[in-house]
Tab-separated table of C-alpha atoms in Angstrom:
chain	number	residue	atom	x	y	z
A	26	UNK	CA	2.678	56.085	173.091
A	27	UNK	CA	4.776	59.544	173.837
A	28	UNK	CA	6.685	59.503	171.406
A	29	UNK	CA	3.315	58.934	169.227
A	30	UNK	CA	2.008	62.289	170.603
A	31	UNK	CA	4.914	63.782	170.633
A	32	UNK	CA	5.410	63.117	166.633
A	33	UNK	CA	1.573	64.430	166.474
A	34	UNK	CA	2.278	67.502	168.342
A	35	UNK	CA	5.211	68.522	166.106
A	36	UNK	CA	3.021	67.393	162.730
A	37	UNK	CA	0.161	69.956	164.324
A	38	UNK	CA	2.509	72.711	165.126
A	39	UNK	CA	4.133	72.332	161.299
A	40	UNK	CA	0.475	72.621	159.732
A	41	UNK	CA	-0.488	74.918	161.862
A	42	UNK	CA	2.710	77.431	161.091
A	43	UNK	CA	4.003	76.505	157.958
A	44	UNK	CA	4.037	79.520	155.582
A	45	UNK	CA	2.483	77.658	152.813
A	46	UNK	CA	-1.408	76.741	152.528
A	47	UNK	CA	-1.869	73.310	153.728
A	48	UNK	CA	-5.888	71.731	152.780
A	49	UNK	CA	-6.993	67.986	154.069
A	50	UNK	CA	-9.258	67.145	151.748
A	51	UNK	CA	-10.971	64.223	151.005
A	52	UNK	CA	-10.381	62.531	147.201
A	53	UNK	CA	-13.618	64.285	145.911
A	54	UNK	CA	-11.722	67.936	146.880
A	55	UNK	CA	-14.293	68.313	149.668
A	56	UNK	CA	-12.460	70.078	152.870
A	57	UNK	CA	-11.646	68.854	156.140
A	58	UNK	CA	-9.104	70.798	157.598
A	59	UNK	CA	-7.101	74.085	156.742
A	60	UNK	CA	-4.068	76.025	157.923
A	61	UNK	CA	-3.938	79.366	158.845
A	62	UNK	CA	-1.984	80.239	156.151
A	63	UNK	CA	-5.143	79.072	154.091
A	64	UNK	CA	-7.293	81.379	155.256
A	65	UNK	CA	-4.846	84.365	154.773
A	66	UNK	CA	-4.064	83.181	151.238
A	67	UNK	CA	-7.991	83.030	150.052
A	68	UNK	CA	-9.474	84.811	152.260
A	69	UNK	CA	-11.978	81.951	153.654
A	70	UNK	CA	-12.241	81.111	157.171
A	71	UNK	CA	-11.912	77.082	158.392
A	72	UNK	CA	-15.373	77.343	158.885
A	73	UNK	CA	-16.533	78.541	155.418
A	74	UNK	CA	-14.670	76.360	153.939
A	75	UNK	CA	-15.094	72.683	155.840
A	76	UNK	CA	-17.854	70.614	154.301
A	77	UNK	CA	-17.477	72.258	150.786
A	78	UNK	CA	-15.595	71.317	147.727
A	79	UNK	CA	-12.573	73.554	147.630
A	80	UNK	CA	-12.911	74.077	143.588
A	81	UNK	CA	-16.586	75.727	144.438
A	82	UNK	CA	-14.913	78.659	145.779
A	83	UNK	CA	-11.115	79.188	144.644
A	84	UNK	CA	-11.802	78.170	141.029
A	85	UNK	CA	-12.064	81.141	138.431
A	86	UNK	CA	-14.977	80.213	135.839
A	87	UNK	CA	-12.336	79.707	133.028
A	88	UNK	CA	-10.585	77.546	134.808
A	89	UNK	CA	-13.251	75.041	136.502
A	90	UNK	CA	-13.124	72.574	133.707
A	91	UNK	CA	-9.180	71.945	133.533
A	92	UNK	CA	-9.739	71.743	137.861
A	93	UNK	CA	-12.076	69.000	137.823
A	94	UNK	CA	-10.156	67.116	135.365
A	95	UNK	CA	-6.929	67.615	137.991
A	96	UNK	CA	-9.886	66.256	141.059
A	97	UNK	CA	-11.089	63.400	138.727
A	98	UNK	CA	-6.958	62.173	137.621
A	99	UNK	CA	-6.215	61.962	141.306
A	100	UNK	CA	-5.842	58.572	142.372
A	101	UNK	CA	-4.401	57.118	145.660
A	102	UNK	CA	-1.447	56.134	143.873
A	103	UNK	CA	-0.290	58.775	142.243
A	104	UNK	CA	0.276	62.545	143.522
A	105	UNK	CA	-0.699	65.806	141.318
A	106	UNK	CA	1.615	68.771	140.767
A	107	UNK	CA	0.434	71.800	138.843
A	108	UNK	CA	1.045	75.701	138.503
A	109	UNK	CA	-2.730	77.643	137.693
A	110	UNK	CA	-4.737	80.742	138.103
A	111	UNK	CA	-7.333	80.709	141.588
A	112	UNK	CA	-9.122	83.675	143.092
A	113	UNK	CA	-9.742	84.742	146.387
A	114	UNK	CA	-12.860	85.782	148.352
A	115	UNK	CA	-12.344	89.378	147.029
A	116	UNK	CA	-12.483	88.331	143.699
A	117	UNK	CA	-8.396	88.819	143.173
A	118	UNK	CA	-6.477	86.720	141.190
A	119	UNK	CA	-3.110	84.463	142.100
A	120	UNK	CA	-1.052	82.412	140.982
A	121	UNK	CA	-0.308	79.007	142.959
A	122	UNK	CA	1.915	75.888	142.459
A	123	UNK	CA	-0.109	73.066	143.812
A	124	UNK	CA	1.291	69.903	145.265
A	125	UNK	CA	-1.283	67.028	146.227
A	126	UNK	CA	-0.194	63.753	147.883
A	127	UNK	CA	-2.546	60.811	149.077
A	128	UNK	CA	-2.742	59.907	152.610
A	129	UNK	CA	-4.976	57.420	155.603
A	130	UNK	CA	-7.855	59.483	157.081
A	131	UNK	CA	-8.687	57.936	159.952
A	132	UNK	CA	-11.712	56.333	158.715
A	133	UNK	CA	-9.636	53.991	156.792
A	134	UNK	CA	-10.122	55.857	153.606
A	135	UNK	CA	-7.687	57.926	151.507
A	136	UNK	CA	-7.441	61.910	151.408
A	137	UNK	CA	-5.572	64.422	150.034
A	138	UNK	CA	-2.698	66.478	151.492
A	139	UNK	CA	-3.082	69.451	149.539
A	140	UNK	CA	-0.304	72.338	149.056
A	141	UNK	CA	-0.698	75.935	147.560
A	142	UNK	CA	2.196	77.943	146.991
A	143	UNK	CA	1.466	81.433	145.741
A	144	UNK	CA	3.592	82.056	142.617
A	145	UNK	CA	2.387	85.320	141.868
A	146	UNK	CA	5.548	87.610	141.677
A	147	UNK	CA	7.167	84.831	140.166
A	148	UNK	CA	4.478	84.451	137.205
A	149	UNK	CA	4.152	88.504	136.712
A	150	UNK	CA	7.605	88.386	136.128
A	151	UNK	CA	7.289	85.849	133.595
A	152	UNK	CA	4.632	87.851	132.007
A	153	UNK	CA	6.414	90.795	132.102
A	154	UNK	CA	9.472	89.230	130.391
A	155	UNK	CA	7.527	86.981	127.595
A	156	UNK	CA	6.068	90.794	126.621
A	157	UNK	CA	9.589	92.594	126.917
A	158	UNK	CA	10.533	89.759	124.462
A	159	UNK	CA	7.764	90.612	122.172
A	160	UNK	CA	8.171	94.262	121.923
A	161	UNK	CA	12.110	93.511	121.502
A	162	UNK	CA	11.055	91.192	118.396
A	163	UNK	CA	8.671	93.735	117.448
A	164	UNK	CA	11.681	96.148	117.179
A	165	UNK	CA	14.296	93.798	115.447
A	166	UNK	CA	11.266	93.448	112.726
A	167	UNK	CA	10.960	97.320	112.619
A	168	UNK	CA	14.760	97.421	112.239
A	169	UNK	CA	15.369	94.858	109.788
A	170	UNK	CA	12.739	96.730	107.706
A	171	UNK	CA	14.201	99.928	107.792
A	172	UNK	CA	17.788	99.097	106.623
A	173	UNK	CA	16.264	96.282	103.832
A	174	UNK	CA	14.308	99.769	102.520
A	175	UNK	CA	18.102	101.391	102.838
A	176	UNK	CA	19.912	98.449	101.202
A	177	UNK	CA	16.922	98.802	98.296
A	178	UNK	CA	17.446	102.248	97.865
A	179	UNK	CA	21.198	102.130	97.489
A	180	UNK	CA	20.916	99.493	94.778
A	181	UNK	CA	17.993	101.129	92.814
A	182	UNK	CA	20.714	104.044	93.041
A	183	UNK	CA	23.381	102.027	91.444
A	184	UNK	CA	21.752	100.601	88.958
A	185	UNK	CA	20.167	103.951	87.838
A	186	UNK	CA	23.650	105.180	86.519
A	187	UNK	CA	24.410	101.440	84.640
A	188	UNK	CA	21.356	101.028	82.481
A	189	UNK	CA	23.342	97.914	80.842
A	190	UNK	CA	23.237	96.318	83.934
A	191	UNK	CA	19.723	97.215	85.767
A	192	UNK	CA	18.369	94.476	86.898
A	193	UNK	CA	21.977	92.667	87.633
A	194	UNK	CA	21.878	93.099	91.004
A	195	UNK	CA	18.358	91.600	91.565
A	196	UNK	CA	19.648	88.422	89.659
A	197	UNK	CA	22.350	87.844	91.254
A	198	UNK	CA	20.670	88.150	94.215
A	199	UNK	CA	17.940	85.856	93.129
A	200	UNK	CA	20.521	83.116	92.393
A	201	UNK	CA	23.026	84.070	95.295
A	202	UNK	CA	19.444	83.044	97.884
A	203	UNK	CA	18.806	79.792	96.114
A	204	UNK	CA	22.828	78.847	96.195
A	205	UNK	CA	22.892	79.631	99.660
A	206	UNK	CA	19.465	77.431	100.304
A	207	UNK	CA	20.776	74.705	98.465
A	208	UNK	CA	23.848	74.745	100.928
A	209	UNK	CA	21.522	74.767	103.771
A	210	UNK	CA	22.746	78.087	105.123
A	211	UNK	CA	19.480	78.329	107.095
A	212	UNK	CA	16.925	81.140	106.033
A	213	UNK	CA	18.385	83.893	108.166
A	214	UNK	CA	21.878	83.547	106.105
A	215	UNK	CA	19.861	83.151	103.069
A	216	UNK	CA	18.285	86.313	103.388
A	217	UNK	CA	21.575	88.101	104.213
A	218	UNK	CA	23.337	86.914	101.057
A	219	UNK	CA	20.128	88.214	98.898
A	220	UNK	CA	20.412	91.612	100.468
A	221	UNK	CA	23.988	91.426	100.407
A	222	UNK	CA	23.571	90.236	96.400
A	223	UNK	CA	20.824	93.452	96.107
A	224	UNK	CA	24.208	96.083	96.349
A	225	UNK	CA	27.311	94.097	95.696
A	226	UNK	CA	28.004	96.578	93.420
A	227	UNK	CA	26.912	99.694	94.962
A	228	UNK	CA	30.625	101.101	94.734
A	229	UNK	CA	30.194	101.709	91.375
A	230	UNK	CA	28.558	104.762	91.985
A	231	UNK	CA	32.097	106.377	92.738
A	232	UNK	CA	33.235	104.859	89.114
A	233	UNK	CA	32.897	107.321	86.368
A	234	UNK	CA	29.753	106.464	84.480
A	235	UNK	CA	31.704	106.518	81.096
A	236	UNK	CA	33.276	103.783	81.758
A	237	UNK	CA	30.727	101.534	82.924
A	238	UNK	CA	28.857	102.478	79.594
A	239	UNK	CA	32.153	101.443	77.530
A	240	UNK	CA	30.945	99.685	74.622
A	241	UNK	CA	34.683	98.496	73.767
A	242	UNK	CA	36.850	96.537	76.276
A	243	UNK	CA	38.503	98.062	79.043
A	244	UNK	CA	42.006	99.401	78.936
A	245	UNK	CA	44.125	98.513	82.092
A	246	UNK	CA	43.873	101.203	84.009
A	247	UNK	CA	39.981	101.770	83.470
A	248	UNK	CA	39.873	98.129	84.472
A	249	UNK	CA	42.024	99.373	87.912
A	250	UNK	CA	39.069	101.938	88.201
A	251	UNK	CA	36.699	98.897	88.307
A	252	UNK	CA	37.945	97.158	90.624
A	253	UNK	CA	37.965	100.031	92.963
A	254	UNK	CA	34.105	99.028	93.630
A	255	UNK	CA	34.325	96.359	96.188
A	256	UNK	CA	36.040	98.551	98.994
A	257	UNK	CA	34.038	101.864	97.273
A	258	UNK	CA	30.967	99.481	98.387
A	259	UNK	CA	32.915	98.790	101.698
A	260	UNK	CA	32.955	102.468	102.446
A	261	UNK	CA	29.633	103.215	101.868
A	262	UNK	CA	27.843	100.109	103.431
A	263	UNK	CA	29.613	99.827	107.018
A	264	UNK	CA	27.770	103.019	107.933
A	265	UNK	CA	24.694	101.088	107.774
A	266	UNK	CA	24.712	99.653	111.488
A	267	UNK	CA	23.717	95.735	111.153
A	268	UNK	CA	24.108	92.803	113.541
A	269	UNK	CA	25.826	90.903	110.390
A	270	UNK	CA	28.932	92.001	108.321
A	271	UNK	CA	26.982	93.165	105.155
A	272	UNK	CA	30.131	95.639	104.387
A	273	UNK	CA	32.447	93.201	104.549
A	274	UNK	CA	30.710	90.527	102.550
A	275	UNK	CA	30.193	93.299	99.480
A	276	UNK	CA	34.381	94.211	100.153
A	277	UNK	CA	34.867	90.752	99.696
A	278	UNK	CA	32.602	89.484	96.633
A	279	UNK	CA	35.935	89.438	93.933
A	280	UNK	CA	38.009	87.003	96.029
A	281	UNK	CA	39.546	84.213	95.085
A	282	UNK	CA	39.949	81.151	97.117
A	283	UNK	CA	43.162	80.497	95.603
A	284	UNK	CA	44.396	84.252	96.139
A	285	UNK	CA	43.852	85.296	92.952
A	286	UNK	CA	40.916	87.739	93.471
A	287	UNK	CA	40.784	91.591	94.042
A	288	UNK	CA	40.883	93.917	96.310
A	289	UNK	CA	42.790	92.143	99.116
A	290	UNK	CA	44.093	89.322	97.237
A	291	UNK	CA	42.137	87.424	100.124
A	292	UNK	CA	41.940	83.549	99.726
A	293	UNK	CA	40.448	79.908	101.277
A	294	UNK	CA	38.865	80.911	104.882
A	295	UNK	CA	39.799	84.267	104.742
A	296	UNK	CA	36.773	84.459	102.737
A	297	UNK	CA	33.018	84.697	103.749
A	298	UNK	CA	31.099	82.179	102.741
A	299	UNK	CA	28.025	84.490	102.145
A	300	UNK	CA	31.332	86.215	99.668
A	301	UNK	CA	32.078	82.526	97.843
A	302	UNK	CA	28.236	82.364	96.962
A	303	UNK	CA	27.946	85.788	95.597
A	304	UNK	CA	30.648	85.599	93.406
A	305	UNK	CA	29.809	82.380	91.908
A	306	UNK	CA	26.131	83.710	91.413
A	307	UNK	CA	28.015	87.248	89.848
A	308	UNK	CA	30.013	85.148	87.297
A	309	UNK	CA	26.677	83.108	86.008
A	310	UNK	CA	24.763	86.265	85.824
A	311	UNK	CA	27.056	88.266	84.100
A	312	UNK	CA	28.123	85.495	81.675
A	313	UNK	CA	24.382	84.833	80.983
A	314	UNK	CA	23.328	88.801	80.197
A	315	UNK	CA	24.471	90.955	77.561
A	316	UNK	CA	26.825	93.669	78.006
A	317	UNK	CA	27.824	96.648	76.064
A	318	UNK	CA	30.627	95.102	75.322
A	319	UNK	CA	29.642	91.607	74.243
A	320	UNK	CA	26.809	89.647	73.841
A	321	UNK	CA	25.547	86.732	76.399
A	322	UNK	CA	27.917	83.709	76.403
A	323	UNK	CA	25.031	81.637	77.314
A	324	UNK	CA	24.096	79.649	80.652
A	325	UNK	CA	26.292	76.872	79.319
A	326	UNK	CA	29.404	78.685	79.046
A	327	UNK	CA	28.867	79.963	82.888
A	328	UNK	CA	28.319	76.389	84.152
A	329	UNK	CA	31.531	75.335	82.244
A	330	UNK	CA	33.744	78.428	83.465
A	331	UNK	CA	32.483	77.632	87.001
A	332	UNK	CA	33.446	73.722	86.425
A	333	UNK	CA	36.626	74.452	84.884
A	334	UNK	CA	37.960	77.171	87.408
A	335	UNK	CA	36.193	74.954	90.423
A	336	UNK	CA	38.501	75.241	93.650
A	337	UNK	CA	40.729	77.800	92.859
A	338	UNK	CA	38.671	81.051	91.610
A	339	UNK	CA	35.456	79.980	92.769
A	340	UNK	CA	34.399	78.308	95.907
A	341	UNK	CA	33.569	74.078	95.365
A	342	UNK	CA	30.918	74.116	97.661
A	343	UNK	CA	29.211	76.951	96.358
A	344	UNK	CA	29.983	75.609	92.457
A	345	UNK	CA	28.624	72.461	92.653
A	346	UNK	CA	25.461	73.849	94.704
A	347	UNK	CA	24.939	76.631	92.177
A	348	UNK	CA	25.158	73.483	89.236
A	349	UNK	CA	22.236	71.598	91.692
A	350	UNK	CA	20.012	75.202	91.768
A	351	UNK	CA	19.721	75.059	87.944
A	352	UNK	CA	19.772	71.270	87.709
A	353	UNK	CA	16.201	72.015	89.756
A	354	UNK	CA	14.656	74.116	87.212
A	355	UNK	CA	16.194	77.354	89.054
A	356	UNK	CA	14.438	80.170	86.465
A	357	UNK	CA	15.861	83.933	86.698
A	358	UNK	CA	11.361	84.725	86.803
A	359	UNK	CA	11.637	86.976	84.770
């Protein structure tokens, strides 16, 4: 029998000081005991508050519905944990974590050991960080707008001084984004081989416009000239400051898995793969189109070069997916 009242004493003396709100309720939410702590935390005496349900007065309007449903699912089995909104007697809001656990009134019937934690800083920091992360994504948005306007602007610039060629770019581009979809680069890669497509050949702007224009072939060192454009593009794209290597992709665009390719002589992983799809959808396009210096060889003749060089000047993967694109229906839309 002491030791009974001693275990009651210490159970009193832990409700009565525990720092978090402590209710006795019965299953219907209606009050029969509260801590201290209670009444600091809402701002209701014991008095006010004994007899009534507890929803009736710490409930915000918008929230009463979702609180009786928490009342009604409480069972004598089960306990109820949940993080919400309440108000005080002043009308102020907080946040609380709620734990509820059934226990023996002394009338024999079961009641509810109610706990409130408040949560408050915790939950404004939450807020406070979900709306950082929206103005941050509102940012990277603003960002990625402003240098797909720059990367637009460079290749309406080089394709101003190649009138054989406007349009080229855009193409290639088109067909580079469906390659790169049919590999199941994901749509963020997608979209940075298409803008990386838009100005592959941006560094012919340094290349003497004479020469692009050439109605005849090439001779070998206006060909050298040429293939001064991937690292002229190199040069002018790395100033554009970008969380992905756009520069480096355009630089590398004339590679050749099996060495063979210009400017670095780069081959197998040494090579992007946003590079490997580019040039595969470069060599279709410009096969495909006429140029001053010949007329279209035809889709055909593309497909075959791409078959018949597959491996070793152009990338397999990126072949055979650029075969699939077309095998689709893939249509230039123009």
């Amino acid at each position: 029998l002491a030791d009974l009242a001693r275990e009651s004493a210490t159970l009193e003396q832990l409700f009565a000081n525990s720092p978090l709100t402590i209710q006795l309720c019965k299953l219907d939410g209606t009050i029969l005991r509260v801590n201290p702590t209670c009444e600091r935390m809402f701002g209701y005496s014991q008095q006010e508050l004994v007899g009534h349900r507890i929803d009736d007065y710490i409930v915000p309007p918008g929230e009463m519905e979702a609180a009786r449903g928490y009342t009604e699912s409480f069972s004598a089995e089960d306990g109820l944990v949940f993080e919400a909104s309440r108000k005080r007697k002043d009308g102020t809001s907080i946040d609380v974590a709620f734990t509820g656990f059934p226990v023996r009134l002394e009338e024999g019937e079961t009641g509810v050991f109610a706990i409130y934690e408040d949560i408050s800083k915790r939950k404004q920091a939450e807020r406070e960080l979900e709306q950082s992360n929206l103005q941050l994504k509102a940012k990277v948005v603003e960002l990625e707008k402003a240098w797909e306007q720059a990367i637009r602007v460079l290749a309406i610039a080089s394709e101003v001084r190649d009138p054989y060629t406007a349009g080229h770019q855009k193409r290639v581009a088109k067909l580079a984004r469906a390659i790169a979809e049919q590999l199941s680069m994901g749509e963020t890669r997608a979209r940075q081989v298409e803008m990386a497509a838009l100005v592959h050949d941006v560094g012919k702007i340094e290349i003497p416009t004479e020469i692009l224009v050439k109605p005849g072939r090439l001779n070998p060192i206006e060909y050298k000239l040429i293939q001064i454009h991937p690292a002229s593009g190199y040069r002018i794209l790395r100033a554009i400051d970008l969380p992905w290597p756009l520069a480096e992709i355009v630089y590398q665009h004339h590679e050749a898995p099996d060495g063979s390719g210009y400017p670095r002589g780069l081959q197998g992983g040494q090579i992007l793969p946003e590079a490997r799809v580019i040039t595969v959808a470069d060599t279709v396009e410009a096969m495909s189109s006429h140029r001053p210096y010949r007329a279209s060889l035809g889709l055909g003749a593309a497909l075959d070069e791409l078959e018949r060089l597959r491996g070793t000047r152009y990338d397999a993967a990126a072949v055979d997916a650029c075969r699939e694109v077309f095998a689709k229906g893939f249509d230039w839309g123009e």
